[in-house]
């Protein structure tokens, strides 16, 4: 039989909507199949990385099917933008939440009953009210989309108790298809979603978790803030980015430091007034080029597409957390950076937090295992991406777009260096912290060294050939490997472990990563090795692009909405390249659908003509 690719009427309709409404030429990865499945009434569980394009998976079926698509989303603060973005492409959408007046809500409820609206976003606690369930029973329903479905998992960090009650949707409305979506990959969460939402019969769509446009970099921390500033100035001036810090205090200090140095930065953490948090979040979403310094309280559902970098000034607790946070960069598919500065103090601090937490032993053990995996990623000699994807159970090949691929680390036999550290730890009676141990190894005559007569030790000065930073890096790796322990209850003094004895006795040899002095970040605006969804612009095109961005700022202001809701950078870049003279020329550009063509086409063509 010849393999003739047949497209069903639903598939044709879906593609037509994708092209005319959203202005995109083709579905990405599994989007087409998911849309087809849900549009035909099937249940689905969709696991796709952040930026993978989950929204279209329920938006298009909601347009194809009769009735109203109900989107359950935990993030009230973001509903406005989601609805605005749909309005821009001409889709009838609204939300029901506590920010609107009773009259507004009544109006939307009426439209729902009439089926005169395509998509309605509702927070789960609202959805579960008697009033809302009754409304749903008299509304023609196209589907239920359960966004951020991992919120149902009690073990995850985003647990929302109201999510558990969502199984009621299946019981009350058994004929309405449900699509649950999440970017959280692990099997445990997946199983819990299926079980709690009664999705046993749903088709599962698991996408690749790779985010090829993100460049991973983990650098040795010397002066983290200064390194961050260099990184932003060299590679991301004028770009939007997120900087994650562990503590609220550090968030505030970092924001202040960046502002003092000419970078517009706003703080965000759970200790701030809610209104301040919302305001900062709204500015970050709407204005171009703002840096958000935040704790991990910031992030879920931040679907700003043009976040160009995510930086970590402190070590995340797990690879899951790291991947989710870094995943907020580059959702538009253009190149983005995930940058982290990591040092000895991070290891000590995270270990201590686990040790000192009030949690039960099982929980602590799990946290310890997760932290070790994260440390393994930091210290790896392998491609970072291979390492991460492997952690999520996905085999891959060296990526060419991470620091270890671009400038491979050098490993060396660190046995002798490790022995120097271990025997010094032993000779100072396991009673001193890292700073002092390193002073002794390097032969530094500090007051404390003299006071304890540690200049008399046989190991005093045996490591004068290496800098303090080098010794710190070695010690950090040894702590990460469990060859040295830190006693938090006793002034963070260093202790030997079971495993250290074998190294001391020369019975086991260890490979360590050679210290690399923090390099001055190279001054280049955009990565050149790999360009993703990015066209190189010549001078005229660059000028057009800048002009278009200005136009976009003005237009967004006039519409009281975010710039990216008008057009993405990638669309503006393509327009600058294509220099359309007519509306027909413009129609072919990715991201320009029928409604946007009608709203902005004339203006854009006129604007381009100025450059002819
Ligand atoms: P997710 O919710 O999975 O993080 P989104 O649904 O927000 O991702 O989509 C990420 C970005 O990709 C959005 O800006 C969206 O417009 C864009 N996008 C999604 N699907 C396509 C497609 N088929 N072609 C081009 N762009 C797409
Ligand atoms: Zn790599």
mmCIF file of C-alpha atoms in Angstrom, residues 368-560:
data_model
loop_
_atom_site.group_PDB
_atom_site.id
_atom_site.type_symbol
_atom_site.label_atom_id
_atom_site.label_comp_id
_atom_site.label_asym_id
_atom_site.label_seq_id
_atom_site.Cartn_x
_atom_site.Cartn_y
_atom_site.Cartn_z
ATOM 1 C CA UNK A 368 19.509 14.987 50.086
ATOM 2 C CA UNK A 369 19.312 12.750 47.038
ATOM 3 C CA UNK A 370 17.879 15.586 44.961
ATOM 4 C CA UNK A 371 20.585 17.962 46.093
ATOM 5 C CA UNK A 372 23.274 15.417 45.251
ATOM 6 C CA UNK A 373 21.850 15.117 41.752
ATOM 7 C CA UNK A 374 21.955 18.898 41.403
ATOM 8 C CA UNK A 375 25.560 18.969 42.606
ATOM 9 C CA UNK A 376 26.344 16.237 40.114
ATOM 10 C CA UNK A 377 25.076 18.514 37.358
ATOM 11 C CA UNK A 378 27.238 21.390 38.597
ATOM 12 C CA UNK A 379 30.371 19.279 38.766
ATOM 13 C CA UNK A 380 29.820 17.197 35.644
ATOM 14 C CA UNK A 381 32.492 16.850 33.004
ATOM 15 C CA UNK A 382 29.797 15.853 30.523
ATOM 16 C CA UNK A 383 27.477 17.973 28.346
ATOM 17 C CA UNK A 384 25.056 19.718 30.728
ATOM 18 C CA UNK A 385 22.081 19.009 28.506
ATOM 19 C CA UNK A 386 22.892 15.316 28.188
ATOM 20 C CA UNK A 387 23.171 15.210 31.957
ATOM 21 C CA UNK A 388 19.830 16.969 32.536
ATOM 22 C CA UNK A 389 17.873 15.005 29.959
ATOM 23 C CA UNK A 390 19.353 11.796 31.255
ATOM 24 C CA UNK A 391 18.048 12.721 34.674
ATOM 25 C CA UNK A 392 14.577 12.915 33.145
ATOM 26 C CA UNK A 393 15.101 9.589 31.419
ATOM 27 C CA UNK A 394 15.669 10.923 27.928
ATOM 28 C CA UNK A 395 18.831 9.859 26.080
ATOM 29 C CA UNK A 396 20.563 12.526 23.973
ATOM 30 C CA UNK A 397 23.858 13.593 22.442
ATOM 31 C CA UNK A 398 26.327 16.348 23.287
ATOM 32 C CA UNK A 399 24.518 19.550 22.390
ATOM 33 C CA UNK A 400 27.148 22.075 21.377
ATOM 34 C CA UNK A 401 25.192 24.749 23.220
ATOM 35 C CA UNK A 402 26.290 24.547 26.836
ATOM 36 C CA UNK A 403 29.446 25.587 28.638
ATOM 37 C CA UNK A 404 30.941 22.121 28.883
ATOM 38 C CA UNK A 405 30.420 21.546 25.152
ATOM 39 C CA UNK A 406 31.704 24.987 24.164
ATOM 40 C CA UNK A 407 34.753 24.957 26.367
ATOM 41 C CA UNK A 408 35.220 21.474 27.761
ATOM 42 C CA UNK A 409 36.367 21.312 31.359
ATOM 43 C CA UNK A 410 39.641 19.600 32.052
ATOM 44 C CA UNK A 411 39.602 16.785 34.532
ATOM 45 C CA UNK A 412 42.687 15.764 36.419
ATOM 46 C CA UNK A 413 43.729 13.160 38.936
ATOM 47 C CA UNK A 414 42.922 15.062 42.099
ATOM 48 C CA UNK A 415 44.026 12.385 44.522
ATOM 49 C CA UNK A 416 47.095 14.211 45.810
ATOM 50 C CA UNK A 417 45.272 17.511 46.184
ATOM 51 C CA UNK A 418 42.444 15.728 47.972
ATOM 52 C CA UNK A 419 44.917 14.059 50.306
ATOM 53 C CA UNK A 420 46.403 17.430 51.173
ATOM 54 C CA UNK A 421 42.968 18.679 52.160
ATOM 55 C CA UNK A 422 42.038 15.550 54.066
ATOM 56 C CA UNK A 423 45.215 15.308 56.045
ATOM 57 C CA UNK A 424 44.974 18.965 57.002
ATOM 58 C CA UNK A 425 41.399 18.465 58.142
ATOM 59 C CA UNK A 426 42.649 15.568 60.212
ATOM 60 C CA UNK A 427 45.623 17.472 61.663
ATOM 61 C CA UNK A 428 43.503 20.398 62.822
ATOM 62 C CA UNK A 429 41.444 17.841 64.726
ATOM 63 C CA UNK A 430 38.387 18.243 62.498
ATOM 64 C CA UNK A 431 37.551 21.378 64.446
ATOM 65 C CA UNK A 432 37.943 24.131 61.857
ATOM 66 C CA UNK A 433 35.942 25.467 58.954
ATOM 67 C CA UNK A 434 36.979 25.741 55.302
ATOM 68 C CA UNK A 435 38.614 29.182 55.508
ATOM 69 C CA UNK A 436 41.082 28.174 58.167
ATOM 70 C CA UNK A 437 41.863 24.802 56.625
ATOM 71 C CA UNK A 438 42.710 26.501 53.356
ATOM 72 C CA UNK A 439 44.886 29.074 55.147
ATOM 73 C CA UNK A 440 46.878 26.248 56.692
ATOM 74 C CA UNK A 441 47.261 24.421 53.387
ATOM 75 C CA UNK A 442 48.445 27.596 51.686
ATOM 76 C CA UNK A 443 50.766 28.507 54.538
ATOM 77 C CA UNK A 444 49.141 31.802 55.490
ATOM 78 C CA UNK A 445 50.213 33.243 58.846
ATOM 79 C CA UNK A 446 46.924 34.436 60.210
ATOM 80 C CA UNK A 447 46.392 35.253 63.869
ATOM 81 C CA UNK A 448 44.318 32.158 64.265
ATOM 82 C CA UNK A 449 46.991 30.011 62.648
ATOM 83 C CA UNK A 450 49.519 31.375 65.121
ATOM 84 C CA UNK A 451 47.165 31.071 68.064
ATOM 85 C CA UNK A 452 46.650 27.367 67.403
ATOM 86 C CA UNK A 453 50.225 26.839 66.284
ATOM 87 C CA UNK A 454 49.006 25.392 63.043
ATOM 88 C CA UNK A 455 52.122 26.739 61.358
ATOM 89 C CA UNK A 456 53.874 23.844 63.064
ATOM 90 C CA UNK A 457 51.786 21.238 61.252
ATOM 91 C CA UNK A 458 53.442 19.131 58.585
ATOM 92 C CA UNK A 459 50.796 20.178 56.096
ATOM 93 C CA UNK A 460 51.320 23.915 56.674
ATOM 94 C CA UNK A 461 52.069 25.446 53.283
ATOM 95 C CA UNK A 462 51.948 22.210 51.269
ATOM 96 C CA UNK A 463 49.492 23.827 48.927
ATOM 97 C CA UNK A 464 51.057 27.234 48.411
ATOM 98 C CA UNK A 465 51.101 26.591 44.661
ATOM 99 C CA UNK A 466 47.352 27.081 44.333
ATOM 100 C CA UNK A 467 45.178 30.142 44.940
ATOM 101 C CA UNK A 468 42.534 30.262 47.595
ATOM 102 C CA UNK A 469 39.851 30.100 44.917
ATOM 103 C CA UNK A 470 41.378 26.911 43.528
ATOM 104 C CA UNK A 471 41.398 25.249 46.928
ATOM 105 C CA UNK A 472 37.826 26.300 47.504
ATOM 106 C CA UNK A 473 36.804 24.774 44.204
ATOM 107 C CA UNK A 474 38.532 21.508 45.097
ATOM 108 C CA UNK A 475 37.055 21.420 48.556
ATOM 109 C CA UNK A 476 33.614 22.137 47.112
ATOM 110 C CA UNK A 477 33.884 19.151 44.829
ATOM 111 C CA UNK A 478 34.991 16.962 47.688
ATOM 112 C CA UNK A 479 32.024 18.029 49.770
ATOM 113 C CA UNK A 480 29.759 17.440 46.795
ATOM 114 C CA UNK A 481 31.261 13.959 46.448
ATOM 115 C CA UNK A 482 30.815 13.224 50.137
ATOM 116 C CA UNK A 483 34.560 13.037 50.783
ATOM 117 C CA UNK A 484 34.378 15.806 53.360
ATOM 118 C CA UNK A 485 31.460 16.537 55.679
ATOM 119 C CA UNK A 486 30.517 19.835 57.261
ATOM 120 C CA UNK A 487 29.431 19.918 60.890
ATOM 121 C CA UNK A 488 26.877 22.693 61.046
ATOM 122 C CA UNK A 489 26.350 22.467 64.750
ATOM 123 C CA UNK A 490 30.017 23.191 65.366
ATOM 124 C CA UNK A 491 30.902 26.308 63.434
ATOM 125 C CA UNK A 492 30.783 24.470 60.094
ATOM 126 C CA UNK A 493 33.955 22.599 60.912
ATOM 127 C CA UNK A 494 35.140 20.090 58.351
ATOM 128 C CA UNK A 495 35.066 16.381 59.155
ATOM 129 C CA UNK A 496 36.359 13.262 57.511
ATOM 130 C CA UNK A 497 33.824 10.731 56.252
ATOM 131 C CA UNK A 498 33.818 6.997 55.654
ATOM 132 C CA UNK A 499 34.841 7.598 52.066
ATOM 133 C CA UNK A 500 37.656 9.977 52.890
ATOM 134 C CA UNK A 501 39.737 7.301 54.584
ATOM 135 C CA UNK A 502 40.199 5.307 51.390
ATOM 136 C CA UNK A 503 41.435 8.405 49.599
ATOM 137 C CA UNK A 504 43.757 9.302 52.466
ATOM 138 C CA UNK A 505 45.250 5.832 52.428
ATOM 139 C CA UNK A 506 45.676 6.020 48.669
ATOM 140 C CA UNK A 507 43.282 3.146 48.031
ATOM 141 C CA UNK A 508 40.972 5.085 45.790
ATOM 142 C CA UNK A 509 41.814 7.740 43.264
ATOM 143 C CA UNK A 510 39.526 10.580 42.326
ATOM 144 C CA UNK A 511 39.001 12.654 39.202
ATOM 145 C CA UNK A 512 38.276 16.312 39.756
ATOM 146 C CA UNK A 513 37.330 19.195 37.537
ATOM 147 C CA UNK A 514 40.139 21.640 37.027
ATOM 148 C CA UNK A 515 39.509 25.099 38.366
ATOM 149 C CA UNK A 516 38.713 27.686 35.761
ATOM 150 C CA UNK A 517 39.230 31.280 36.662
ATOM 151 C CA UNK A 518 36.032 33.224 36.200
ATOM 152 C CA UNK A 519 36.435 34.512 32.684
ATOM 153 C CA UNK A 520 35.430 37.988 31.797
ATOM 154 C CA UNK A 521 32.171 37.534 29.975
ATOM 155 C CA UNK A 522 32.699 38.063 26.289
ATOM 156 C CA UNK A 523 31.061 41.101 24.905
ATOM 157 C CA UNK A 524 28.651 39.955 22.268
ATOM 158 C CA UNK A 525 25.037 40.808 21.972
ATOM 159 C CA UNK A 526 23.733 37.550 20.605
ATOM 160 C CA UNK A 527 25.104 34.079 20.599
ATOM 161 C CA UNK A 528 26.491 33.282 17.227
ATOM 162 C CA UNK A 529 27.212 29.566 17.419
ATOM 163 C CA UNK A 530 23.588 28.615 17.135
ATOM 164 C CA UNK A 531 20.820 30.920 16.185
ATOM 165 C CA UNK A 532 17.374 29.743 16.969
ATOM 166 C CA UNK A 533 14.363 31.095 15.200
ATOM 167 C CA UNK A 534 16.526 34.096 14.560
ATOM 168 C CA UNK A 535 17.340 35.683 11.291
ATOM 169 C CA UNK A 536 20.472 37.731 11.006
ATOM 170 C CA UNK A 537 19.560 41.252 10.091
ATOM 171 C CA UNK A 538 21.636 43.638 8.010
ATOM 172 C CA UNK A 539 21.900 47.294 8.990
ATOM 173 C CA UNK A 540 18.729 48.470 7.259
ATOM 174 C CA UNK A 541 16.781 45.532 8.608
ATOM 175 C CA UNK A 542 18.111 46.167 12.083
ATOM 176 C CA UNK A 543 16.934 49.766 11.782
ATOM 177 C CA UNK A 544 13.491 48.604 10.659
ATOM 178 C CA UNK A 545 13.394 46.154 13.542
ATOM 179 C CA UNK A 546 14.206 48.898 16.049
ATOM 180 C CA UNK A 547 11.548 51.095 14.499
ATOM 181 C CA UNK A 548 9.029 48.258 14.734
ATOM 182 C CA UNK A 549 9.834 47.767 18.383
ATOM 183 C CA UNK A 550 9.116 51.416 19.005
ATOM 184 C CA UNK A 551 5.873 51.136 17.173
ATOM 185 C CA UNK A 552 5.036 48.100 19.298
ATOM 186 C CA UNK A 553 5.724 49.931 22.558
ATOM 187 C CA UNK A 554 3.396 52.745 21.502
ATOM 188 C CA UNK A 555 0.705 50.358 20.312
ATOM 189 C CA UNK A 556 0.849 48.257 23.473
ATOM 190 C CA UNK A 557 0.527 51.397 25.568
ATOM 191 C CA UNK A 558 -2.450 52.568 23.581
ATOM 192 C CA UNK A 559 -4.105 49.163 24.076
ATOM 193 C CA UNK A 560 -3.065 48.970 27.706
#
